[in-house]
């Protein structure tokens, strides 16, 4: 027969740290700073639609040389698209 419950109760009674963790309020989440979007230029020949890997936002490049602001979270995956070039400031 298992006495897991008995051992758990012993730990609760002996460990003030356990009681503090269990009885504490959740920590407030830190404020999240939004990173600025990143500019990309389309270098292909026709048009291109790409879906951001994180935000799932649809980005449409209508013609060669078209530039779009891409959410920072999606920029990493856009760098993997051969016909998109990141524009630096």
PDB file of C-alpha atoms in Angstrom, residues 21-85:
ATOM      1  CA  UNK A  21       5.193  28.907  -2.957  1.00  0.00           C
ATOM      2  CA  UNK A  22       1.787  27.246  -2.782  1.00  0.00           C
ATOM      3  CA  UNK A  23       0.110  30.138  -0.982  1.00  0.00           C
ATOM      4  CA  UNK A  24       1.739  33.000  -2.900  1.00  0.00           C
ATOM      5  CA  UNK A  25      -0.062  35.095  -5.477  1.00  0.00           C
ATOM      6  CA  UNK A  26       0.950  34.744  -9.134  1.00  0.00           C
ATOM      7  CA  UNK A  27       3.751  37.064 -10.144  1.00  0.00           C
ATOM      8  CA  UNK A  28       2.708  39.939 -12.372  1.00  0.00           C
ATOM      9  CA  UNK A  29       3.897  39.546 -15.935  1.00  0.00           C
ATOM     10  CA  UNK A  30       6.661  41.949 -16.950  1.00  0.00           C
ATOM     11  CA  UNK A  31       5.770  44.666 -19.392  1.00  0.00           C
ATOM     12  CA  UNK A  32       6.543  43.533 -22.911  1.00  0.00           C
ATOM     13  CA  UNK A  33       8.158  46.064 -25.176  1.00  0.00           C
ATOM     14  CA  UNK A  34       7.061  45.756 -28.763  1.00  0.00           C
ATOM     15  CA  UNK A  35       9.977  45.756 -31.182  1.00  0.00           C
ATOM     16  CA  UNK A  36       9.758  47.961 -34.257  1.00  0.00           C
ATOM     17  CA  UNK A  37       8.854  46.412 -37.623  1.00  0.00           C
ATOM     18  CA  UNK A  38      11.549  45.569 -40.165  1.00  0.00           C
ATOM     19  CA  UNK A  39      11.533  46.770 -43.781  1.00  0.00           C
ATOM     20  CA  UNK A  40      11.874  44.176 -46.555  1.00  0.00           C
ATOM     21  CA  UNK A  41      12.151  44.647 -50.311  1.00  0.00           C
ATOM     22  CA  UNK A  42      10.895  42.147 -52.879  1.00  0.00           C
ATOM     23  CA  UNK A  43      13.500  41.268 -55.516  1.00  0.00           C
ATOM     24  CA  UNK A  44      11.490  38.711 -57.491  1.00  0.00           C
ATOM     25  CA  UNK A  45       9.955  39.080 -60.945  1.00  0.00           C
ATOM     26  CA  UNK A  46       6.158  39.072 -60.424  1.00  0.00           C
ATOM     27  CA  UNK A  47       4.324  39.301 -57.083  1.00  0.00           C
ATOM     28  CA  UNK A  48       4.547  37.429 -53.791  1.00  0.00           C
ATOM     29  CA  UNK A  49       2.305  36.688 -50.818  1.00  0.00           C
ATOM     30  CA  UNK A  50       3.926  35.426 -47.632  1.00  0.00           C
ATOM     31  CA  UNK A  51       2.350  34.473 -44.312  1.00  0.00           C
ATOM     32  CA  UNK A  52       4.294  35.413 -41.176  1.00  0.00           C
ATOM     33  CA  UNK A  53       5.416  32.355 -39.238  1.00  0.00           C
ATOM     34  CA  UNK A  54       4.631  33.881 -35.834  1.00  0.00           C
ATOM     35  CA  UNK A  55       1.812  36.389 -36.316  1.00  0.00           C
ATOM     36  CA  UNK A  56       0.209  34.517 -39.252  1.00  0.00           C
ATOM     37  CA  UNK A  57      -0.224  37.931 -40.905  1.00  0.00           C
ATOM     38  CA  UNK A  58      -0.425  37.969 -44.714  1.00  0.00           C
ATOM     39  CA  UNK A  59       2.212  40.160 -46.383  1.00  0.00           C
ATOM     40  CA  UNK A  60       1.698  41.039 -50.064  1.00  0.00           C
ATOM     41  CA  UNK A  61       4.473  42.287 -52.347  1.00  0.00           C
ATOM     42  CA  UNK A  62       2.716  43.441 -55.528  1.00  0.00           C
ATOM     43  CA  UNK A  63       5.658  44.141 -57.854  1.00  0.00           C
ATOM     44  CA  UNK A  64       9.461  43.910 -58.055  1.00  0.00           C
ATOM     45  CA  UNK A  65      11.023  46.468 -55.704  1.00  0.00           C
ATOM     46  CA  UNK A  66       7.892  46.647 -53.508  1.00  0.00           C
ATOM     47  CA  UNK A  67       8.722  47.346 -49.856  1.00  0.00           C
ATOM     48  CA  UNK A  68       6.737  46.225 -46.825  1.00  0.00           C
ATOM     49  CA  UNK A  69       7.093  46.655 -43.078  1.00  0.00           C
ATOM     50  CA  UNK A  70       7.224  43.210 -41.486  1.00  0.00           C
ATOM     51  CA  UNK A  71       6.421  42.597 -37.826  1.00  0.00           C
ATOM     52  CA  UNK A  72       9.633  42.014 -35.848  1.00  0.00           C
ATOM     53  CA  UNK A  73       8.484  38.520 -34.813  1.00  0.00           C
ATOM     54  CA  UNK A  74       8.031  37.487 -38.464  1.00  0.00           C
ATOM     55  CA  UNK A  75      11.284  39.022 -39.727  1.00  0.00           C
ATOM     56  CA  UNK A  76      13.418  35.958 -38.934  1.00  0.00           C
ATOM     57  CA  UNK A  77      11.386  33.681 -41.173  1.00  0.00           C
ATOM     58  CA  UNK A  78      11.232  36.314 -43.927  1.00  0.00           C
ATOM     59  CA  UNK A  79      15.026  36.321 -44.093  1.00  0.00           C
ATOM     60  CA  UNK A  80      14.756  32.719 -45.266  1.00  0.00           C
ATOM     61  CA  UNK A  81      12.781  33.735 -48.377  1.00  0.00           C
ATOM     62  CA  UNK A  82      15.355  34.094 -51.179  1.00  0.00           C
ATOM     63  CA  UNK A  83      13.518  36.906 -53.029  1.00  0.00           C
ATOM     64  CA  UNK A  84      13.120  39.105 -49.927  1.00  0.00           C
ATOM     65  CA  UNK A  85      15.905  41.413 -48.862  1.00  0.00           C
TER      66      UNK A  85
END
